mmCIF file of N, CA and C in Angstrom:
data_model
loop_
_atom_site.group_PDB
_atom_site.id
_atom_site.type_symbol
_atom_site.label_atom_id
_atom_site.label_comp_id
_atom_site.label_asym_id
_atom_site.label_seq_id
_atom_site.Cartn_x
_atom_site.Cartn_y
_atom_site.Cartn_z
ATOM 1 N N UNK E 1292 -5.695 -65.176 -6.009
ATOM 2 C CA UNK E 1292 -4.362 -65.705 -5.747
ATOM 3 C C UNK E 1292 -3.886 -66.454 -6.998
ATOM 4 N N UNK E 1293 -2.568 -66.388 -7.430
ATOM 5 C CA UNK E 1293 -2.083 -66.613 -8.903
ATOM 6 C C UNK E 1293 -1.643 -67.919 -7.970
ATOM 7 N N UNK E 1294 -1.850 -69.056 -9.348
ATOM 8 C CA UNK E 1294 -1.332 -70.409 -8.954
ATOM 9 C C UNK E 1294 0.462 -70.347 -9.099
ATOM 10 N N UNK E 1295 1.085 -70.949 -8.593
ATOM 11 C CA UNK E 1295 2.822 -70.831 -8.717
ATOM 12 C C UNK E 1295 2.730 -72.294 -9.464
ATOM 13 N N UNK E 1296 3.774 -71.721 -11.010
ATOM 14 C CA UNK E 1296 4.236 -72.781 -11.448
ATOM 15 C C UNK E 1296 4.774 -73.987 -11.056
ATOM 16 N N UNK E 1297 4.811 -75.410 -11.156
ATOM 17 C CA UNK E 1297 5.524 -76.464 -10.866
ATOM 18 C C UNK E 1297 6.455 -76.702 -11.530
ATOM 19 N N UNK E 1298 7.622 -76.389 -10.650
ATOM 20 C CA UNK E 1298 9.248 -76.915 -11.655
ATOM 21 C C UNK E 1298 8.552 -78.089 -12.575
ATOM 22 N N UNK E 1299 9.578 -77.888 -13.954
ATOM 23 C CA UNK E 1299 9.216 -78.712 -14.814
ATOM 24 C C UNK E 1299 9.563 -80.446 -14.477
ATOM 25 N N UNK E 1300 8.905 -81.675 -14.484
ATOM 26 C CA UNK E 1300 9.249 -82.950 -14.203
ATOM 27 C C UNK E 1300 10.640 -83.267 -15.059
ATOM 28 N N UNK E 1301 11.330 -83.911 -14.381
ATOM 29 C CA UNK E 1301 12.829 -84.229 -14.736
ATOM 30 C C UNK E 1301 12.315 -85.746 -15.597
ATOM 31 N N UNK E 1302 12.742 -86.019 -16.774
ATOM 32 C CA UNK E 1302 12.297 -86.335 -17.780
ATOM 33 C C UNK E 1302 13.002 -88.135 -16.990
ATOM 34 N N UNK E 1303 14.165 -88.342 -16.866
ATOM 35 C CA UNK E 1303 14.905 -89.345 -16.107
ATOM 36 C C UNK E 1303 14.276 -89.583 -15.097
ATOM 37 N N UNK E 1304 13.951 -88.855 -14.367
ATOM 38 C CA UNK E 1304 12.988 -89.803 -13.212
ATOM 39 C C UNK E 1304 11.715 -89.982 -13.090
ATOM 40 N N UNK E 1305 10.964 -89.670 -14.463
ATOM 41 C CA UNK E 1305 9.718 -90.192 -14.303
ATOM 42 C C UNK E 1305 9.789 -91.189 -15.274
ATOM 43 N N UNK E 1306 11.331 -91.298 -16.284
ATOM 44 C CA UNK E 1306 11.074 -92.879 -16.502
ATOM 45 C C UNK E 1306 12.104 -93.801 -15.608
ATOM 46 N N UNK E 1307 12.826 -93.637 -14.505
ATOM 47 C CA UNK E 1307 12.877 -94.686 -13.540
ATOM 48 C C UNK E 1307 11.629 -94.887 -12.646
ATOM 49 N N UNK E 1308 11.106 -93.949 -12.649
ATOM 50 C CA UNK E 1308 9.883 -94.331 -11.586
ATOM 51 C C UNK E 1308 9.001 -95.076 -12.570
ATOM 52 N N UNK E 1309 8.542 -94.957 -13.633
ATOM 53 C CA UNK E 1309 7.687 -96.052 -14.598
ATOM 54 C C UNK E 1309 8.220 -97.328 -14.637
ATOM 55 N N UNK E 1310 9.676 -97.694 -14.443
ATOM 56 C CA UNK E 1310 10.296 -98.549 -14.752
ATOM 57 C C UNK E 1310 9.831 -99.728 -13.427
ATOM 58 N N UNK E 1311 10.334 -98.670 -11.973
ATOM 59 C CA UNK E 1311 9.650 -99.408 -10.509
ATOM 60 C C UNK E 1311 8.540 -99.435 -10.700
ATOM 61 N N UNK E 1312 7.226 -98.736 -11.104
ATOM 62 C CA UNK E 1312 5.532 -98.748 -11.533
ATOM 63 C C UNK E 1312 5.859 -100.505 -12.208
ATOM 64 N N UNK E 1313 6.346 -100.514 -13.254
ATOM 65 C CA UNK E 1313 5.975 -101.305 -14.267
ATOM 66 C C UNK E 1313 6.743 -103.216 -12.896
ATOM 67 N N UNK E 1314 7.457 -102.833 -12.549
ATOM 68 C CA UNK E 1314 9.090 -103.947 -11.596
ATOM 69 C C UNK E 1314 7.884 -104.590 -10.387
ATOM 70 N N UNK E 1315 6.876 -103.442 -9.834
ATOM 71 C CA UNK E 1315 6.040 -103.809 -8.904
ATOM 72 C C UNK E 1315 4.597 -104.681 -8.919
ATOM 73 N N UNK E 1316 4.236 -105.406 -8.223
ATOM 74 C CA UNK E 1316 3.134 -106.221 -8.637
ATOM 75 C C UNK E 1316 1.799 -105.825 -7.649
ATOM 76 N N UNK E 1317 2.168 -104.387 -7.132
ATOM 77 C CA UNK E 1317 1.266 -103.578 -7.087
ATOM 78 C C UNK E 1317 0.904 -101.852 -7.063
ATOM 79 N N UNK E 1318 -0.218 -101.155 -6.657
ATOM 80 C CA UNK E 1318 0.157 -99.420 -7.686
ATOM 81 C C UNK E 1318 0.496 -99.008 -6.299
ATOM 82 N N UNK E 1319 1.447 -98.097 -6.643
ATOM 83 C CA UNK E 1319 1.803 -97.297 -5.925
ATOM 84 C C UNK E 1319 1.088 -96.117 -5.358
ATOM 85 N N UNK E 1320 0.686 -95.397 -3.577
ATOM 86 C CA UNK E 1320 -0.116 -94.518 -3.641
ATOM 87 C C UNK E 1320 1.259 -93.361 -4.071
ATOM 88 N N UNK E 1321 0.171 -92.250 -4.231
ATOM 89 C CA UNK E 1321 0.501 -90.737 -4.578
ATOM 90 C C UNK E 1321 2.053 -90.369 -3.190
ATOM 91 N N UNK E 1322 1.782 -90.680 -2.014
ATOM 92 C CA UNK E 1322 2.882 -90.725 -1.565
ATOM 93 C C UNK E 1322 4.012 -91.801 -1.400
ATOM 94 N N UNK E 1323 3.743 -92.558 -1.738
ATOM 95 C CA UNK E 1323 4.939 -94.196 -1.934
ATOM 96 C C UNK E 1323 5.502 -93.355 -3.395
ATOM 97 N N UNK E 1324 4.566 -93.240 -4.526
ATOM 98 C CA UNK E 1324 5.485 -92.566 -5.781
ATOM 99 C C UNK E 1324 6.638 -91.095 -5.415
ATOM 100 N N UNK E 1325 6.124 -90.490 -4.503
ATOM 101 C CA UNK E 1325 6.964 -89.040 -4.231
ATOM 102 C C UNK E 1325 8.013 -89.559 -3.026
ATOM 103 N N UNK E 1326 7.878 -90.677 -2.099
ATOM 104 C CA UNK E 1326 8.940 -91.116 -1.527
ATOM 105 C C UNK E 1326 10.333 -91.251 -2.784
ATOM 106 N N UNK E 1327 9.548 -92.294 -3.702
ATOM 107 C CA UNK E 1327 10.400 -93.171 -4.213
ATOM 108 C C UNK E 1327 11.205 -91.972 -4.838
ATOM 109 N N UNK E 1328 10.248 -90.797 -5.898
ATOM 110 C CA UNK E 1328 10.583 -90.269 -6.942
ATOM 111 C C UNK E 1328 12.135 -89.032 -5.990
ATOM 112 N N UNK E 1329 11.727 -89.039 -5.128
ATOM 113 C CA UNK E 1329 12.570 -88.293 -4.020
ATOM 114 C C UNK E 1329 13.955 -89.118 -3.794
ATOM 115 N N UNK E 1330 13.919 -90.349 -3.951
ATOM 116 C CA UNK E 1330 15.153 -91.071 -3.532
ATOM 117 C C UNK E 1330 15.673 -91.250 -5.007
ATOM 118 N N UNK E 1331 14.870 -91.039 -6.214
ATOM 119 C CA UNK E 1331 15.477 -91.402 -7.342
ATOM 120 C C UNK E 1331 16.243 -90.268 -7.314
ATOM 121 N N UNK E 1332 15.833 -88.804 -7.236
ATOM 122 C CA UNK E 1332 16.273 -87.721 -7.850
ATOM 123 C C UNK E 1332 17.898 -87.490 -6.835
ATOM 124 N N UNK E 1333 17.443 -87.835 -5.571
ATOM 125 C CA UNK E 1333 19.117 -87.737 -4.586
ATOM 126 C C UNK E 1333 20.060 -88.429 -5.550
ATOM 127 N N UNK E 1334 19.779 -89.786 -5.880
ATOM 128 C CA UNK E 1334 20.785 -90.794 -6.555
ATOM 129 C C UNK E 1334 20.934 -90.264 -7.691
ATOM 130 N N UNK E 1335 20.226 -89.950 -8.637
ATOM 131 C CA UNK E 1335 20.917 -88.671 -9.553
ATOM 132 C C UNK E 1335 21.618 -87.779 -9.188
ATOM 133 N N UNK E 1336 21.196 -86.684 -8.113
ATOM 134 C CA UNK E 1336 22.518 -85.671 -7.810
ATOM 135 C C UNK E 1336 23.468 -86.314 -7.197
ATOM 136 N N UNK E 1337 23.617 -87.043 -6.776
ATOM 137 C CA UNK E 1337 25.151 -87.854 -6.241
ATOM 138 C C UNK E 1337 25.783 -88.548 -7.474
ATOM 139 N N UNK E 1338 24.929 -88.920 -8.419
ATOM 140 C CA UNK E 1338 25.717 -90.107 -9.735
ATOM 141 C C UNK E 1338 26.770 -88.377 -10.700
ATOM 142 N N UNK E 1339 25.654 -87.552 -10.226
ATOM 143 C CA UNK E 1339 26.136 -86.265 -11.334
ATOM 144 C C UNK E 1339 27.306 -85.505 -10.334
ATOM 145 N N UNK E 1340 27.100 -85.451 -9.419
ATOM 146 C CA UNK E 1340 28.491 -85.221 -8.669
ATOM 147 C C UNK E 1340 29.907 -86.366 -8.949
ATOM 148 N N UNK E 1341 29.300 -87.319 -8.734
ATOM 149 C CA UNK E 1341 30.329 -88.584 -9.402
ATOM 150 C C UNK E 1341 30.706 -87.832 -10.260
ATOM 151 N N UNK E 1342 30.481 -87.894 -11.515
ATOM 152 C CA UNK E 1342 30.501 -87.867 -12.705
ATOM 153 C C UNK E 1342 31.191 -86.468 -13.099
ATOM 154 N N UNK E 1343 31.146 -85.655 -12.122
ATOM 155 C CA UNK E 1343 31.718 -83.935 -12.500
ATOM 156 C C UNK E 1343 33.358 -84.230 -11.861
ATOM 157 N N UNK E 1344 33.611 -85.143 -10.886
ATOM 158 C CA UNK E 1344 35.161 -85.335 -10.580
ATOM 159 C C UNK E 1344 35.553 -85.728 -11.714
ATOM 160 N N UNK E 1345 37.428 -85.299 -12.073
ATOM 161 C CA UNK E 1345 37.060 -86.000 -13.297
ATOM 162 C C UNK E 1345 38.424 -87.510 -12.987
ATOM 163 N N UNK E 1346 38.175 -88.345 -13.507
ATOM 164 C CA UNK E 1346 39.050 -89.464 -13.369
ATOM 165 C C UNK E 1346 39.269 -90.162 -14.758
ATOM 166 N N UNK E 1347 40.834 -90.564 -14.497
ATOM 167 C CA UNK E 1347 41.169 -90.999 -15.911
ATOM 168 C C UNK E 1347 41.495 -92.689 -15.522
ATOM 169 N N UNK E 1348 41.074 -93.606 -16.439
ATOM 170 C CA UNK E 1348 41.482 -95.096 -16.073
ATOM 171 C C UNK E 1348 42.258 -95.263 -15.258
ATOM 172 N N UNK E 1349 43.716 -94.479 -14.913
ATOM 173 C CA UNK E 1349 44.858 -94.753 -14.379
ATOM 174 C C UNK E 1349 44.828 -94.637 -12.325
ATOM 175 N N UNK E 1350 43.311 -94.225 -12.674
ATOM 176 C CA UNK E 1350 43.394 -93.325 -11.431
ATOM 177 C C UNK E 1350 42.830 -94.045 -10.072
ATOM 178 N N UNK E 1351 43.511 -94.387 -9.204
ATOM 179 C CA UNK E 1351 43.259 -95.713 -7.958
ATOM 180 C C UNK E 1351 42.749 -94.945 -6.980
ATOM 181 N N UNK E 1352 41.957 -95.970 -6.303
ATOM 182 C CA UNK E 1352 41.222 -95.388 -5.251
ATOM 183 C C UNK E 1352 42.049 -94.662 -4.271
ATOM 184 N N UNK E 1353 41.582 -94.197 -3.263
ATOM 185 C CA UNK E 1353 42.006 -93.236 -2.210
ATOM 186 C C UNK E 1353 42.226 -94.126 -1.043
ATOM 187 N N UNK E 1354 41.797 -95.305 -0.893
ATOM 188 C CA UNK E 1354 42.574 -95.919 -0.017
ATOM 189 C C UNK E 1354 42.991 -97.242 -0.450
ATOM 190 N N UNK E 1355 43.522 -98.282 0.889
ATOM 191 C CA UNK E 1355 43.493 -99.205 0.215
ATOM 192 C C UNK E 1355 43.507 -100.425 1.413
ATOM 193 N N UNK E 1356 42.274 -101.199 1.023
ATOM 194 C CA UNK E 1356 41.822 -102.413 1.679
ATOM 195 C C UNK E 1356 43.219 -103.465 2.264
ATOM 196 N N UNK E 1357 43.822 -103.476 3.767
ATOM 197 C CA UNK E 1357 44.671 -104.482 4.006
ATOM 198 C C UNK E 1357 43.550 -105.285 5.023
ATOM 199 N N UNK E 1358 43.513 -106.231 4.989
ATOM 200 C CA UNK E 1358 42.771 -106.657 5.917
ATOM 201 C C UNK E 1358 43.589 -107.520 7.047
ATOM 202 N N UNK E 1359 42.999 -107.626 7.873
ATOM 203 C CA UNK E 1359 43.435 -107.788 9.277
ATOM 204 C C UNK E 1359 43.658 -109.578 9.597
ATOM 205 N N UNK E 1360 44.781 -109.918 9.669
ATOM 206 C CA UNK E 1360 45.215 -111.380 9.752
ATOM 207 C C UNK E 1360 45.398 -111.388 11.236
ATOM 208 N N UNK E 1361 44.809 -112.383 11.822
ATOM 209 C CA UNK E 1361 45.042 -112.684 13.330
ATOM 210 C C UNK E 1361 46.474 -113.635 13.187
ATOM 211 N N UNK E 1362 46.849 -113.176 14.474
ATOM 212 C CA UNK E 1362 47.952 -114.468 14.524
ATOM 213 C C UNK E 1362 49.502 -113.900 14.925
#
């Protein structure tokens, strides 16, 4: 049986995950690191979806906060 390659490690999240390794004041097991490395990589594809809309300074949010005065 031929071993199947492992997608190559995404270079950005194994240095945010060194960064939490290094932030923590204790080691992480093998599954606490693949939780974490799993929640890093979502918050990358959502920052890179951000980031593909495109917006120019001028450009205001989509709604807009009135807040609610009793009285």
């Amino acid at each position: 049986m031929a071993e199947q390659a492992q997608p190559a490690a995404n270079p950005m999240v194994e240095a945010m995950l060194a960064q939490v390794r290094a932030a923590l004041q204790w080691e992480l097991s093998e599954e606490e690191a693949a939780v974490v490395r799993g929640r890093i990589e979502g918050s990358l594809k959502m920052a890179e979806t951000l980031r593909a809309f495109p917006l120019t300074n001028a450009d205001e949010p989509d709604f807009v906060f009135i807040p609610h005065r009793e009285g």
